[in-house]
mmCIF file of C-alpha atoms and ligand atoms in Angstrom:
data_model
loop_
_atom_site.group_PDB
_atom_site.id
_atom_site.type_symbol
_atom_site.label_atom_id
_atom_site.label_comp_id
_atom_site.label_asym_id
_atom_site.label_seq_id
_atom_site.Cartn_x
_atom_site.Cartn_y
_atom_site.Cartn_z
ATOM 1 C CA MET A 1 -46.328 45.578 -10.817
ATOM 2 C CA PHE A 2 -44.630 42.257 -11.403
ATOM 3 C CA GLU A 3 -40.931 42.384 -12.054
ATOM 4 C CA TYR A 4 -41.316 39.647 -14.742
ATOM 5 C CA ARG A 5 -43.967 40.025 -17.419
ATOM 6 C CA GLY A 6 -43.809 37.372 -20.225
ATOM 7 C CA PHE A 7 -45.276 35.883 -23.142
ATOM 8 C CA MET A 8 -44.501 32.496 -24.480
ATOM 9 C CA LEU A 9 -44.373 31.386 -27.801
ATOM 10 C CA ASP A 10 -44.009 27.667 -29.086
ATOM 11 C CA SER A 11 -41.996 27.770 -32.302
ATOM 12 C CA VAL A 12 -41.852 23.996 -32.370
ATOM 13 C CA ARG A 13 -45.270 22.547 -33.438
ATOM 14 C CA HIS A 14 -45.548 25.252 -35.692
ATOM 15 C CA MET A 15 -42.992 27.949 -36.615
ATOM 16 C CA GLN A 16 -43.498 31.593 -37.402
ATOM 17 C CA SER A 17 -41.443 33.828 -39.690
ATOM 18 C CA LEU A 18 -39.060 36.619 -38.122
ATOM 19 C CA ASP A 19 -41.684 38.917 -39.659
ATOM 20 C CA GLU A 20 -44.366 37.259 -37.848
ATOM 21 C CA ILE A 21 -42.460 37.375 -34.618
ATOM 22 C CA LYS A 22 -41.312 40.867 -34.822
ATOM 23 C CA LYS A 23 -44.789 41.983 -35.282
ATOM 24 C CA LEU A 24 -45.971 40.025 -32.236
ATOM 25 C CA VAL A 25 -42.939 41.663 -30.186
ATOM 26 C CA ASP A 26 -44.309 45.076 -31.250
ATOM 27 C CA ALA A 27 -47.498 44.267 -29.692
ATOM 28 C CA ILE A 28 -46.471 42.734 -26.382
ATOM 29 C CA ALA A 29 -43.796 45.496 -25.882
ATOM 30 C CA LEU A 30 -46.709 48.230 -26.184
ATOM 31 C CA LEU A 31 -48.699 46.140 -23.571
ATOM 32 C CA GLY A 32 -45.710 46.271 -21.272
ATOM 33 C CA PHE A 33 -44.248 43.014 -21.278
ATOM 34 C CA ASN A 34 -40.672 42.849 -20.613
ATOM 35 C CA LYS A 35 -39.842 38.930 -21.433
ATOM 36 C CA PHE A 36 -40.218 36.983 -24.416
ATOM 37 C CA HIS A 37 -39.990 32.923 -23.636
ATOM 38 C CA TRP A 38 -39.247 31.335 -26.740
ATOM 39 C CA HIS A 39 -40.132 27.382 -26.769
ATOM 40 C CA LEU A 40 -37.582 26.059 -29.152
ATOM 41 C CA THR A 41 -37.416 22.539 -28.305
ATOM 42 C CA ASP A 42 -39.741 19.699 -27.908
ATOM 43 C CA ASP A 43 -40.842 16.267 -29.250
ATOM 44 C CA GLN A 44 -42.103 17.348 -32.523
ATOM 45 C CA GLY A 45 -38.794 19.284 -33.613
ATOM 46 C CA TRP A 46 -35.789 20.965 -32.998
ATOM 47 C CA ARG A 47 -35.702 24.798 -33.689
ATOM 48 C CA PHE A 48 -32.060 25.693 -32.463
ATOM 49 C CA GLU A 49 -29.179 25.685 -34.920
ATOM 50 C CA CYS A 50 -26.521 23.932 -33.314
ATOM 51 C CA ASP A 51 -22.956 23.833 -34.443
ATOM 52 C CA SER A 52 -21.523 20.958 -32.248
ATOM 53 C CA PHE A 53 -24.031 18.540 -33.052
ATOM 54 C CA PRO A 54 -25.073 19.109 -36.557
ATOM 55 C CA GLU A 55 -27.641 16.334 -36.728
ATOM 56 C CA LEU A 56 -29.936 18.449 -34.630
ATOM 57 C CA ASN A 57 -30.262 20.686 -37.548
ATOM 58 C CA THR A 58 -31.357 17.831 -40.000
ATOM 59 C CA VAL A 59 -32.701 15.105 -38.316
ATOM 60 C CA ALA A 60 -34.526 16.693 -35.047
ATOM 61 C CA ALA A 61 -35.443 19.654 -36.973
ATOM 62 C CA VAL A 62 -37.850 17.721 -39.442
ATOM 63 C CA ARG A 63 -40.714 15.614 -38.692
ATOM 64 C CA PRO A 64 -42.040 13.454 -41.383
ATOM 65 C CA TYR A 65 -45.713 14.690 -41.106
ATOM 66 C CA SER A 66 -48.000 16.360 -39.112
ATOM 67 C CA ASP A 67 -51.078 14.583 -37.395
ATOM 68 C CA PHE A 68 -52.179 17.338 -35.056
ATOM 69 C CA GLY A 69 -55.970 16.385 -34.514
ATOM 70 C CA LYS A 70 -58.047 16.098 -37.562
ATOM 71 C CA THR A 71 -55.696 17.908 -40.251
ATOM 72 C CA ARG A 72 -53.045 15.305 -41.166
ATOM 73 C CA ILE A 73 -50.275 17.017 -43.278
ATOM 74 C CA ASN A 74 -48.245 14.471 -45.294
ATOM 75 C CA GLU A 75 -45.141 16.638 -45.759
ATOM 76 C CA PRO A 76 -42.010 16.980 -43.995
ATOM 77 C CA TYR A 77 -41.979 19.847 -41.715
ATOM 78 C CA GLY A 78 -39.618 22.236 -39.684
ATOM 79 C CA ARG A 79 -36.063 23.498 -39.996
ATOM 80 C CA VAL A 80 -34.030 25.316 -37.320
ATOM 81 C CA TYR A 81 -33.818 28.926 -37.023
ATOM 82 C CA SER A 82 -30.333 29.869 -37.763
ATOM 83 C CA LYS A 83 -27.843 31.592 -35.469
ATOM 84 C CA ASP A 84 -28.412 34.830 -37.348
ATOM 85 C CA GLU A 85 -32.089 34.753 -37.487
ATOM 86 C CA MET A 86 -32.008 34.110 -33.394
ATOM 87 C CA ARG A 87 -29.681 36.921 -33.107
ATOM 88 C CA GLU A 88 -32.179 39.269 -35.106
ATOM 89 C CA VAL A 89 -34.944 38.022 -32.606
ATOM 90 C CA VAL A 90 -32.731 38.946 -29.680
ATOM 91 C CA ALA A 91 -31.917 42.342 -31.023
ATOM 92 C CA TYR A 92 -35.304 43.247 -32.070
ATOM 93 C CA CYS A 93 -36.561 42.322 -28.568
ATOM 94 C CA ALA A 94 -33.723 44.478 -26.720
ATOM 95 C CA GLU A 95 -34.813 47.470 -28.798
ATOM 96 C CA LYS A 96 -38.245 47.169 -27.619
ATOM 97 C CA GLY A 97 -37.420 46.430 -23.820
ATOM 98 C CA LEU A 98 -37.481 42.898 -23.734
ATOM 99 C CA ASP A 99 -35.261 39.956 -22.556
ATOM 100 C CA VAL A 100 -35.610 36.569 -24.764
ATOM 101 C CA ILE A 101 -35.733 33.611 -22.464
ATOM 102 C CA PRO A 102 -34.777 30.520 -24.781
ATOM 103 C CA GLU A 103 -36.190 27.256 -23.410
ATOM 104 C CA PHE A 104 -34.481 23.731 -23.930
ATOM 105 C CA ASP A 105 -36.900 21.507 -22.489
ATOM 106 C CA VAL A 106 -35.416 18.369 -20.606
ATOM 107 C CA PRO A 107 -35.214 15.716 -19.655
ATOM 108 C CA GLY A 108 -38.721 14.977 -21.512
ATOM 109 C CA HIS A 109 -40.170 16.316 -24.401
ATOM 110 C CA THR A 110 -37.064 15.371 -25.891
ATOM 111 C CA SER A 111 -38.267 12.968 -28.657
ATOM 112 C CA ALA A 112 -36.725 15.144 -31.582
ATOM 113 C CA LEU A 113 -33.342 15.492 -29.530
ATOM 114 C CA LEU A 114 -33.206 11.737 -29.104
ATOM 115 C CA SER A 115 -34.156 11.119 -32.726
ATOM 116 C CA ALA A 116 -30.939 12.429 -33.603
ATOM 117 C CA MET A 117 -28.966 11.317 -30.807
ATOM 118 C CA PRO A 118 -30.225 7.850 -29.493
ATOM 119 C CA GLU A 119 -27.356 7.436 -27.433
ATOM 120 C CA LEU A 120 -28.693 9.626 -24.659
ATOM 121 C CA SER A 121 -31.884 7.481 -24.260
ATOM 122 C CA CYS A 122 -32.070 4.897 -21.699
ATOM 123 C CA GLU A 123 -32.462 2.075 -24.264
ATOM 124 C CA GLY A 124 -29.740 3.804 -26.711
ATOM 125 C CA ARG A 125 -32.418 2.869 -29.498
ATOM 126 C CA LYS A 126 -33.488 5.143 -32.068
ATOM 127 C CA VAL A 127 -36.232 7.153 -31.089
ATOM 128 C CA LYS A 128 -39.051 8.737 -33.660
ATOM 129 C CA ILE A 129 -39.633 12.623 -33.707
ATOM 130 C CA LYS A 130 -43.084 12.828 -32.955
ATOM 131 C CA THR A 131 -45.932 13.922 -35.312
ATOM 132 C CA HIS A 132 -48.794 14.272 -32.868
ATOM 133 C CA GLN A 133 -49.696 15.977 -29.746
ATOM 134 C CA GLY A 134 -49.031 14.001 -26.370
ATOM 135 C CA ILE A 135 -46.812 13.073 -23.269
ATOM 136 C CA PHE A 136 -44.238 10.652 -24.398
ATOM 137 C CA LYS A 137 -42.259 8.233 -22.678
ATOM 138 C CA ASP A 138 -39.040 9.266 -24.505
ATOM 139 C CA VAL A 139 -36.765 10.948 -21.989
ATOM 140 C CA LEU A 140 -33.110 11.371 -21.500
ATOM 141 C CA CYS A 141 -31.139 8.729 -19.698
ATOM 142 C CA LEU A 142 -29.824 10.790 -16.667
ATOM 143 C CA ALA A 143 -27.467 7.927 -15.535
ATOM 144 C CA ASN A 144 -25.479 8.681 -18.766
ATOM 145 C CA GLU A 145 -22.572 11.085 -17.976
ATOM 146 C CA LYS A 146 -22.665 11.726 -21.545
ATOM 147 C CA THR A 147 -26.261 13.309 -21.403
ATOM 148 C CA PHE A 148 -24.848 16.042 -18.915
ATOM 149 C CA GLU A 149 -21.990 16.615 -21.437
ATOM 150 C CA VAL A 150 -24.149 16.987 -24.483
ATOM 151 C CA ILE A 151 -26.883 18.964 -22.818
ATOM 152 C CA THR A 152 -24.378 21.388 -21.381
ATOM 153 C CA ALA A 153 -22.534 21.724 -24.607
ATOM 154 C CA ILE A 154 -25.721 22.488 -26.360
ATOM 155 C CA ILE A 155 -26.578 25.015 -23.571
ATOM 156 C CA ASP A 156 -23.561 26.986 -23.932
ATOM 157 C CA GLU A 157 -24.288 27.260 -27.717
ATOM 158 C CA PHE A 158 -27.602 28.858 -26.450
ATOM 159 C CA LEU A 159 -25.974 31.042 -24.082
ATOM 160 C CA GLU A 160 -23.861 32.640 -26.933
ATOM 161 C CA ILE A 161 -26.948 33.779 -28.764
ATOM 162 C CA PHE A 162 -29.181 34.478 -25.581
ATOM 163 C CA PRO A 163 -27.516 36.906 -23.159
ATOM 164 C CA GLY A 164 -30.426 37.366 -20.852
ATOM 165 C CA GLU A 165 -30.482 36.768 -17.151
ATOM 166 C CA TYR A 166 -32.950 33.715 -17.428
ATOM 167 C CA PHE A 167 -32.723 30.286 -18.947
ATOM 168 C CA HIS A 168 -35.757 28.076 -19.290
ATOM 169 C CA ILE A 169 -34.533 24.218 -18.720
ATOM 170 C CA GLY A 170 -38.226 22.830 -18.920
ATOM 171 C CA GLY A 171 -38.970 19.928 -16.388
ATOM 172 C CA ASP A 172 -42.447 19.447 -17.384
ATOM 173 C CA GLU A 173 -44.230 15.871 -18.050
ATOM 174 C CA ALA A 174 -41.232 13.562 -18.117
ATOM 175 C CA PRO A 175 -42.543 9.960 -17.537
ATOM 176 C CA SER A 176 -40.420 7.531 -15.464
ATOM 177 C CA HIS A 177 -41.264 4.606 -17.523
ATOM 178 C CA HIS A 178 -37.855 4.192 -19.014
ATOM 179 C CA TRP A 179 -35.849 5.152 -15.853
ATOM 180 C CA LYS A 180 -37.915 2.339 -14.103
ATOM 181 C CA HIS A 181 -36.429 -0.318 -16.367
ATOM 182 C CA CYS A 182 -32.939 1.043 -16.959
ATOM 183 C CA PRO A 183 -30.401 -0.719 -14.836
ATOM 184 C CA HIS A 184 -28.048 2.416 -15.150
ATOM 185 C CA CYS A 185 -30.851 4.721 -13.715
ATOM 186 C CA GLN A 186 -31.888 2.334 -11.064
ATOM 187 C CA LYS A 187 -28.220 2.085 -10.247
ATOM 188 C CA ARG A 188 -27.607 5.808 -9.925
ATOM 189 C CA MET A 189 -30.687 6.241 -7.793
ATOM 190 C CA LYS A 190 -29.575 3.941 -5.411
ATOM 191 C CA GLU A 191 -26.221 5.942 -5.372
ATOM 192 C CA LEU A 192 -27.901 9.269 -5.118
ATOM 193 C CA GLY A 193 -30.323 7.823 -2.150
ATOM 194 C CA VAL A 194 -33.348 9.537 -3.912
ATOM 195 C CA LYS A 195 -36.745 8.113 -2.885
ATOM 196 C CA SER A 196 -38.575 9.174 -6.170
ATOM 197 C CA TYR A 197 -38.277 9.724 -9.770
ATOM 198 C CA ALA A 198 -39.293 13.489 -9.136
ATOM 199 C CA GLU A 199 -36.311 13.508 -6.862
ATOM 200 C CA TYR A 200 -34.164 11.624 -9.327
ATOM 201 C CA GLN A 201 -35.159 14.197 -12.070
ATOM 202 C CA ASN A 202 -34.370 16.980 -9.943
ATOM 203 C CA CYS A 203 -30.721 15.823 -9.198
ATOM 204 C CA PHE A 204 -30.189 16.361 -13.041
ATOM 205 C CA MET A 205 -32.283 19.567 -12.983
ATOM 206 C CA ASN A 206 -30.072 20.848 -10.108
ATOM 207 C CA ARG A 207 -26.910 20.188 -11.667
ATOM 208 C CA LEU A 208 -28.232 22.117 -14.693
ATOM 209 C CA ILE A 209 -29.101 25.036 -12.418
ATOM 210 C CA ASP A 210 -25.660 24.885 -10.823
ATOM 211 C CA TYR A 211 -24.016 24.821 -13.917
ATOM 212 C CA LEU A 212 -26.388 27.824 -15.516
ATOM 213 C CA GLU A 213 -25.745 29.814 -12.296
ATOM 214 C CA SER A 214 -22.123 29.103 -12.624
ATOM 215 C CA LYS A 215 -22.349 30.905 -16.060
ATOM 216 C CA GLY A 216 -24.574 33.843 -14.327
ATOM 217 C CA ARG A 217 -27.805 32.585 -15.230
ATOM 218 C CA HIS A 218 -30.999 31.949 -13.170
ATOM 219 C CA CYS A 219 -33.042 29.010 -14.372
ATOM 220 C CA ILE A 220 -36.938 28.676 -14.817
ATOM 221 C CA VAL A 221 -38.447 25.430 -14.423
ATOM 222 C CA TRP A 222 -42.084 24.077 -15.196
ATOM 223 C CA ASN A 223 -43.818 23.548 -11.841
ATOM 224 C CA GLU A 224 -44.032 19.693 -11.988
ATOM 225 C CA ALA A 225 -40.279 19.865 -11.074
ATOM 226 C CA ALA A 226 -41.278 21.354 -7.513
ATOM 227 C CA ARG A 227 -42.684 17.671 -7.030
ATOM 228 C CA GLY A 228 -39.308 16.523 -6.122
ATOM 229 C CA ALA A 229 -38.734 18.354 -2.779
ATOM 230 C CA ASN A 230 -35.240 18.729 -3.694
ATOM 231 C CA LEU A 231 -35.408 21.334 -6.328
ATOM 232 C CA ASP A 232 -32.833 23.973 -5.822
ATOM 233 C CA LYS A 233 -34.356 27.292 -4.594
ATOM 234 C CA ARG A 234 -32.408 29.385 -6.952
ATOM 235 C CA ALA A 235 -34.690 28.121 -9.702
ATOM 236 C CA ILE A 236 -38.066 29.997 -10.126
ATOM 237 C CA ILE A 237 -41.068 27.532 -10.826
ATOM 238 C CA GLN A 238 -43.211 28.364 -13.838
ATOM 239 C CA TYR A 239 -46.692 27.617 -12.106
ATOM 240 C CA TRP A 240 -48.900 26.384 -15.004
ATOM 241 C CA LYS A 241 -50.272 22.952 -13.129
ATOM 242 C CA GLU A 242 -52.718 24.037 -10.781
ATOM 243 C CA LYS A 243 -53.763 22.473 -7.412
ATOM 244 C CA GLU A 244 -50.208 21.137 -7.076
ATOM 245 C CA LYS A 245 -49.421 21.202 -3.220
ATOM 246 C CA PRO A 246 -45.629 20.856 -3.691
ATOM 247 C CA SER A 247 -45.520 23.882 -5.773
ATOM 248 C CA ILE A 248 -47.234 25.854 -3.041
ATOM 249 C CA ASP A 249 -45.007 24.447 -0.642
ATOM 250 C CA PHE A 250 -42.147 25.417 -2.709
ATOM 251 C CA ILE A 251 -43.508 29.084 -2.841
ATOM 252 C CA ASN A 252 -44.617 29.346 0.669
ATOM 253 C CA SER A 253 -41.000 28.140 1.725
ATOM 254 C CA GLY A 254 -39.122 30.865 0.060
ATOM 255 C CA GLY A 255 -39.103 29.519 -3.708
ATOM 256 C CA LYS A 256 -40.025 32.078 -6.537
ATOM 257 C CA ALA A 257 -42.663 31.629 -8.857
ATOM 258 C CA ILE A 258 -43.851 33.050 -12.006
ATOM 259 C CA LEU A 259 -47.915 32.700 -12.556
ATOM 260 C CA SER A 260 -49.005 30.757 -15.627
ATOM 261 C CA PRO A 261 -52.144 28.738 -14.367
ATOM 262 C CA PHE A 262 -53.355 26.940 -17.598
ATOM 263 C CA SER A 263 -57.026 27.474 -17.043
ATOM 264 C CA TYR A 264 -56.409 31.489 -17.049
ATOM 265 C CA CYS A 265 -53.079 31.836 -19.003
ATOM 266 C CA TYR A 266 -53.022 29.207 -21.483
ATOM 267 C CA LEU A 267 -54.110 31.435 -24.874
ATOM 268 C CA ASP A 268 -54.195 28.449 -27.219
ATOM 269 C CA TYR A 269 -57.595 27.447 -25.550
ATOM 270 C CA ASP A 270 -60.415 28.496 -27.008
ATOM 271 C CA TYR A 271 -62.670 31.727 -25.758
ATOM 272 C CA LEU A 272 -65.260 29.278 -24.849
ATOM 273 C CA ILE A 273 -62.993 27.583 -22.518
ATOM 274 C CA THR A 274 -61.062 30.789 -21.317
ATOM 275 C CA PRO A 275 -62.666 33.776 -21.926
ATOM 276 C CA LEU A 276 -61.624 37.046 -21.645
ATOM 277 C CA ASN A 277 -63.437 37.819 -18.261
ATOM 278 C CA ARG A 278 -61.630 34.865 -16.682
ATOM 279 C CA VAL A 279 -58.129 35.840 -18.006
ATOM 280 C CA TYR A 280 -58.580 39.473 -16.365
ATOM 281 C CA SER A 281 -59.658 37.788 -13.185
ATOM 282 C CA LEU A 282 -56.040 35.991 -12.418
ATOM 283 C CA ASN A 283 -54.567 37.267 -9.475
ATOM 284 C CA SER A 284 -51.964 35.807 -6.726
ATOM 285 C CA ASP A 285 -55.041 34.392 -4.430
ATOM 286 C CA ILE A 286 -54.153 30.797 -5.116
ATOM 287 C CA PRO A 287 -55.618 28.402 -2.332
ATOM 288 C CA GLY A 288 -52.665 27.571 0.231
ATOM 289 C CA LEU A 289 -50.507 30.488 -0.477
ATOM 290 C CA THR A 290 -49.626 32.404 2.494
ATOM 291 C CA ASP A 291 -49.255 35.996 2.696
ATOM 292 C CA GLU A 292 -45.133 35.337 2.586
ATOM 293 C CA GLY A 293 -45.563 33.068 -0.375
ATOM 294 C CA LYS A 294 -47.486 35.640 -2.379
ATOM 295 C CA LYS A 295 -44.514 37.915 -2.075
ATOM 296 C CA ASN A 296 -42.576 35.256 -3.840
ATOM 297 C CA ILE A 297 -44.653 35.658 -6.927
ATOM 298 C CA VAL A 298 -42.287 37.658 -9.290
ATOM 299 C CA GLY A 299 -44.149 37.423 -12.591
ATOM 300 C CA VAL A 300 -46.957 36.551 -14.936
ATOM 301 C CA GLU A 301 -46.629 34.659 -18.223
ATOM 302 C CA ALA A 302 -48.889 33.824 -21.012
ATOM 303 C CA PRO A 303 -48.149 30.865 -22.977
ATOM 304 C CA ILE A 304 -49.331 29.915 -26.442
ATOM 305 C CA TRP A 305 -48.745 26.391 -27.766
ATOM 306 C CA THR A 306 -49.238 25.808 -31.444
ATOM 307 C CA GLU A 307 -50.070 22.112 -32.176
ATOM 308 C CA TYR A 308 -53.342 23.710 -33.490
ATOM 309 C CA ILE A 309 -52.230 26.714 -34.721
ATOM 310 C CA SER A 310 -50.503 26.739 -37.889
ATOM 311 C CA ASP A 311 -51.066 30.142 -39.149
ATOM 312 C CA ILE A 312 -50.523 33.499 -37.666
ATOM 313 C CA ASN A 313 -54.129 34.967 -38.377
ATOM 314 C CA ARG A 314 -55.481 32.209 -35.776
ATOM 315 C CA LEU A 315 -52.688 32.969 -33.533
ATOM 316 C CA GLU A 316 -53.601 36.387 -33.254
ATOM 317 C CA GLU A 317 -57.233 35.865 -33.108
ATOM 318 C CA LEU A 318 -56.436 33.502 -29.756
ATOM 319 C CA LEU A 319 -54.170 35.966 -28.465
ATOM 320 C CA PHE A 320 -56.052 39.375 -28.796
ATOM 321 C CA PRO A 321 -57.432 40.676 -26.901
ATOM 322 C CA ARG A 322 -56.881 38.099 -23.917
ATOM 323 C CA ILE A 323 -53.166 39.067 -24.059
ATOM 324 C CA ILE A 324 -54.345 42.465 -23.050
ATOM 325 C CA ALA A 325 -55.837 41.154 -19.669
ATOM 326 C CA VAL A 326 -52.818 39.068 -18.851
ATOM 327 C CA SER A 327 -50.745 42.715 -19.392
ATOM 328 C CA LYS A 328 -53.063 44.383 -16.839
ATOM 329 C CA VAL A 329 -52.480 41.807 -14.537
ATOM 330 C CA ALA A 330 -48.897 41.769 -14.852
ATOM 331 C CA LEU A 331 -48.657 45.342 -14.441
ATOM 332 C CA ALA A 332 -51.130 45.276 -11.644
ATOM 333 C CA GLU A 333 -53.585 47.628 -13.569
ATOM 334 C CA ASN A 334 -56.380 45.006 -12.962
ATOM 335 C CA ASN A 335 -58.033 46.797 -10.026
ATOM 336 C CA LYS A 336 -60.647 48.140 -12.302
ATOM 337 C CA SER A 337 -64.100 46.732 -13.085
ATOM 338 C CA TYR A 338 -64.583 44.485 -16.001
ATOM 339 C CA THR A 339 -66.788 46.922 -17.642
ATOM 340 C CA GLU A 340 -64.046 49.447 -17.282
ATOM 341 C CA PHE A 341 -61.351 47.174 -18.702
ATOM 342 C CA LEU A 342 -63.467 46.561 -21.762
ATOM 343 C CA CYS A 343 -63.069 50.255 -22.233
ATOM 344 C CA ASP A 344 -59.515 50.066 -22.201
ATOM 345 C CA VAL A 345 -59.673 46.864 -24.550
ATOM 346 C CA ASN A 346 -61.139 49.207 -27.198
ATOM 347 C CA GLU A 347 -58.968 51.818 -26.852
ATOM 348 C CA ILE A 348 -55.691 49.415 -27.043
ATOM 349 C CA ARG A 349 -57.607 47.771 -29.870
ATOM 350 C CA ASN A 350 -57.510 51.134 -31.998
ATOM 351 C CA ARG A 351 -53.572 51.015 -31.199
ATOM 352 C CA LEU A 352 -53.335 47.574 -32.443
ATOM 353 C CA SER A 353 -55.563 47.652 -35.513
ATOM 354 C CA SER A 354 -53.068 45.843 -37.661
ATOM 355 C CA TYR A 355 -53.632 42.761 -35.577
ATOM 356 C CA ASN A 356 -56.645 40.135 -35.767
ATOM 357 C CA PHE A 357 -59.198 40.750 -33.147
ATOM 358 C CA CYS A 358 -61.964 38.726 -35.216
ATOM 359 C CA ASN A 359 -63.250 36.747 -32.093
ATOM 360 C CA GLU A 360 -65.580 39.358 -30.816
ATOM 361 C CA LYS A 361 -68.822 37.421 -30.306
ATOM 362 C CA MET A 362 -66.645 34.743 -28.464
ATOM 363 C CA TRP A 363 -65.008 37.259 -25.951
ATOM 364 C CA THR A 364 -68.189 38.079 -24.191
ATOM 365 C CA LYS A 365 -69.230 34.693 -23.574
ATOM 366 C CA SER A 366 -69.271 33.578 -20.094
ATOM 367 C CA ARG A 367 -67.614 30.686 -18.335
ATOM 368 C CA THR A 368 -70.734 28.741 -17.880
ATOM 369 C CA SER A 369 -70.241 27.426 -21.362
ATOM 370 C CA MET A 370 -66.950 26.021 -20.418
ATOM 371 C CA PRO A 371 -67.773 22.219 -20.588
ATOM 372 C CA LEU A 372 -69.510 23.232 -24.014
ATOM 373 C CA GLY A 373 -66.089 24.767 -24.847
ATOM 374 C CA TRP A 374 -64.240 21.498 -24.100
ATOM 375 C CA LEU A 375 -66.637 19.349 -26.159
ATOM 376 C CA LYS A 376 -66.279 21.734 -29.260
ATOM 377 C CA PHE A 377 -62.352 21.958 -28.690
ATOM 378 C CA VAL A 378 -62.152 18.232 -28.545
ATOM 379 C CA LYS A 379 -64.547 17.749 -31.431
ATOM 380 C CA ASP A 380 -62.559 20.231 -33.319
ATOM 381 C CA HIS A 381 -59.033 18.934 -32.714
ATOM 382 C CA TYR A 382 -59.044 15.301 -31.637
ATOM 383 C CA THR A 383 -59.966 12.086 -33.790
ATOM 384 C CA ILE A 384 -61.444 9.102 -31.870
ATOM 385 C CA ASP A 385 -58.117 7.309 -32.438
ATOM 386 C CA PHE A 386 -56.258 9.896 -30.630
ATOM 387 C CA ILE A 387 -58.626 9.875 -27.610
ATOM 388 C CA LYS A 388 -58.294 6.143 -27.357
ATOM 389 C CA GLU A 389 -54.478 6.422 -27.439
ATOM 390 C CA GLN A 390 -54.551 8.751 -24.684
ATOM 391 C CA LEU A 391 -56.770 7.040 -22.509
ATOM 392 C CA PHE A 392 -55.588 3.377 -22.846
HETATM 393 C C1 ACM B 1 -46.829 22.316 -20.249
HETATM 394 O O1 ACM B 1 -47.954 22.964 -20.755
HETATM 395 N N1 ACM B 1 -46.669 21.148 -20.531
HETATM 396 C C2 ACM B 1 -45.811 23.151 -19.639
HETATM 397 ZN ZN1 ZN B 2 -31.472 5.320 -18.051
#
């Protein structure tokens, strides 16, 4: 059994009520999970009530409209979870045997933060909170000492609410565009003697890791951070991007990892793309990992991103039963045949009868329909304009 058995919920792109979160926590606790990773900051919103920088609770929390794929909603969306609400989630999770791991994603995925605090960007200009999906160029200026001061002050507030051992500092999808054009970042890179933007990013991540270690917390980072070979080995990488040689090297040379390969574990993908049998087939046999490396896999986690999931019924439908397969992998109870596993699913389904399992025909489809699945996904969610914008 893996010591880290996690589930991640994105409460930025769409929020969930406390009752909805608690109901999900009930299910994952019953399935043997012990970590609830709560994604609270991103380009499209800010969900953590912050006393030191109150503009985060107003400006950064609310996007003017939502344009996720084909369903544009012309209304302001979002708010922060209050400190009392977050404490309530932490207490509820603790009762059920789960630690909450908050995620404050830096230095990318920070458009919402920068919409309230543009002085932390390279150009110091107003940044727009985002209303659609994507990877955005707006990142923190890492040469500005104020960036570190503000981020650590916010982290201090997170630590008051979330007492657990782990803290997620993101590290994914941080384009270097602004760093290339920022004289301060260029100067700082020379001073640091780093050869790549990945290493430059990690000088900042490593400072945060050091800071959090000094507070008795261990950091988790998305696995792009391992692209800079200087990543502090005290951090655990969350392996979502597959076929990443630097991540494999990190793990083989003693770094710890949590498995979340997106083509198995991202439960926001349609069943046609990631059917139940695909999820159940996940294991630690990642090409390139040595036997020693495999020992450094400390956990398994299934994220659910919510750009296209605005209601809890849809979220449950995507989650159940695939989250059962993830739990079996995390508990190392995936040695049974798939047919036997399906019997278990039926039995567990009875115990989870208040959750939405309505996608039955989809579950049993094989992955041979994957290209069709992607076609359907793209057709259902993306407009031609969005695709053009991403490609060109
Ligand atoms: C991620 O999916 N950007 C971690
Ligand atoms: Zn800069």
